[in-house]
């Protein structure tokens, strides 16, 4: 938990730097947090066909989300938590 918190704090500090460095035009780079509870893939589902994997994020969805941030303006992504699971 401490490592996760430290990584998030570092990412948000980097996002703040990007925001400030961008000046009035806004950031040209972004740092964001992709929030997942746990990951699941096809082999896991095949091993446990009756499991629900509630709240898990499929690795394909994670890949699409990562690819998707490259198509958004840096200012839209920078400093945000991008939820790939239900918010608590």
C-alpha positions as a Python dict, from the first residue, in 0.01 Angstrom:
ca = {
    (1, 'X'): (0, 0, 0),
    (2, 'X'): (285, 237, 80),
    (3, 'X'): (446, 172, -258),
    (4, 'X'): (117, 239, -437),
    (5, 'X'): (67, 563, -245),
    (6, 'X'): (422, 674, -318),
    (7, 'X'): (384, 597, -689),
    (8, 'X'): (60, 796, -706),
    (9, 'X'): (215, 1090, -519),
    (10, 'X'): (514, 1089, -754),
    (11, 'X'): (287, 1072, -1061),
    (12, 'X'): (75, 1364, -939),
    (13, 'X'): (389, 1567, -861),
    (14, 'X'): (514, 1500, -1214),
    (15, 'X'): (174, 1606, -1351),
    (16, 'X'): (200, 1931, -1151),
    (17, 'X'): (544, 1994, -1301),
    (18, 'X'): (408, 1935, -1652),
    (19, 'X'): (121, 2177, -1583),
    (20, 'X'): (357, 2450, -1460),
    (21, 'X'): (613, 2393, -1738),
    (22, 'X'): (341, 2425, -2003),
    (23, 'X'): (266, 2783, -1903),
    (24, 'X'): (-44, 2954, -2037),
    (25, 'X'): (-72, 2712, -2330),
    (26, 'X'): (-106, 2418, -2093),
    (27, 'X'): (100, 2104, -2064),
    (28, 'X'): (253, 1935, -2365),
    (29, 'X'): (319, 1616, -2166),
    (30, 'X'): (99, 1431, -1922),
    (31, 'X'): (120, 1206, -1619),
    (32, 'X'): (-192, 1014, -1525),
    (33, 'X'): (-298, 724, -1304),
    (34, 'X'): (-487, 431, -1451),
    (35, 'X'): (-695, 286, -1167),
    (36, 'X'): (-764, -88, -1162),
    (37, 'X'): (-866, -324, -884),
    (38, 'X'): (-713, -633, -1044),
    (39, 'X'): (-648, -765, -1394),
    (40, 'X'): (-800, -1062, -1573),
    (41, 'X'): (-723, -1225, -1906),
    (42, 'X'): (-870, -1501, -2124),
    (43, 'X'): (-656, -1780, -1975),
    (44, 'X'): (-774, -1693, -1624),
    (45, 'X'): (-1135, -1707, -1739),
    (46, 'X'): (-1073, -2043, -1908),
    (47, 'X'): (-920, -2186, -1590),
    (48, 'X'): (-1218, -2074, -1383),
    (49, 'X'): (-1520, -2054, -1616),
    (50, 'X'): (-1769, -2001, -1331),
    (51, 'X'): (-1573, -1719, -1163),
    (52, 'X'): (-1724, -1372, -1185),
    (53, 'X'): (-1401, -1169, -1154),
    (54, 'X'): (-1610, -883, -1013),
    (55, 'X'): (-1439, -549, -1044),
    (56, 'X'): (-1149, -689, -1244),
    (57, 'X'): (-1027, -504, -1554),
    (58, 'X'): (-963, -710, -1865),
    (59, 'X'): (-607, -667, -1992),
    (60, 'X'): (-750, -582, -2336),
    (61, 'X'): (-943, -291, -2181),
    (62, 'X'): (-627, -175, -2006),
    (63, 'X'): (-436, -184, -2336),
    (64, 'X'): (-711, 17, -2507),
    (65, 'X'): (-709, 274, -2225),
    (66, 'X'): (-332, 315, -2248),
    (67, 'X'): (-352, 354, -2624),
    (68, 'X'): (-645, 594, -2585),
    (69, 'X'): (-456, 847, -2372),
    (70, 'X'): (-218, 906, -2663),
    (71, 'X'): (-511, 1043, -2866),
    (72, 'X'): (-625, 1293, -2604),
    (73, 'X'): (-482, 1638, -2542),
    (74, 'X'): (-221, 1639, -2265),
    (75, 'X'): (-423, 1893, -2066),
    (76, 'X'): (-722, 1657, -2062),
    (77, 'X'): (-520, 1365, -1925),
    (78, 'X'): (-260, 1532, -1706),
    (79, 'X'): (-304, 1485, -1332),
    (80, 'X'): (-616, 1271, -1361),
    (81, 'X'): (-710, 931, -1231),
    (82, 'X'): (-853, 734, -1522),
    (83, 'X'): (-1087, 478, -1368),
    (84, 'X'): (-1104, 139, -1537),
    (85, 'X'): (-1313, -4, -1256),
    (86, 'X'): (-1604, 120, -1047),
    (87, 'X'): (-1518, 412, -824),
    (88, 'X'): (-1545, 324, -456),
}
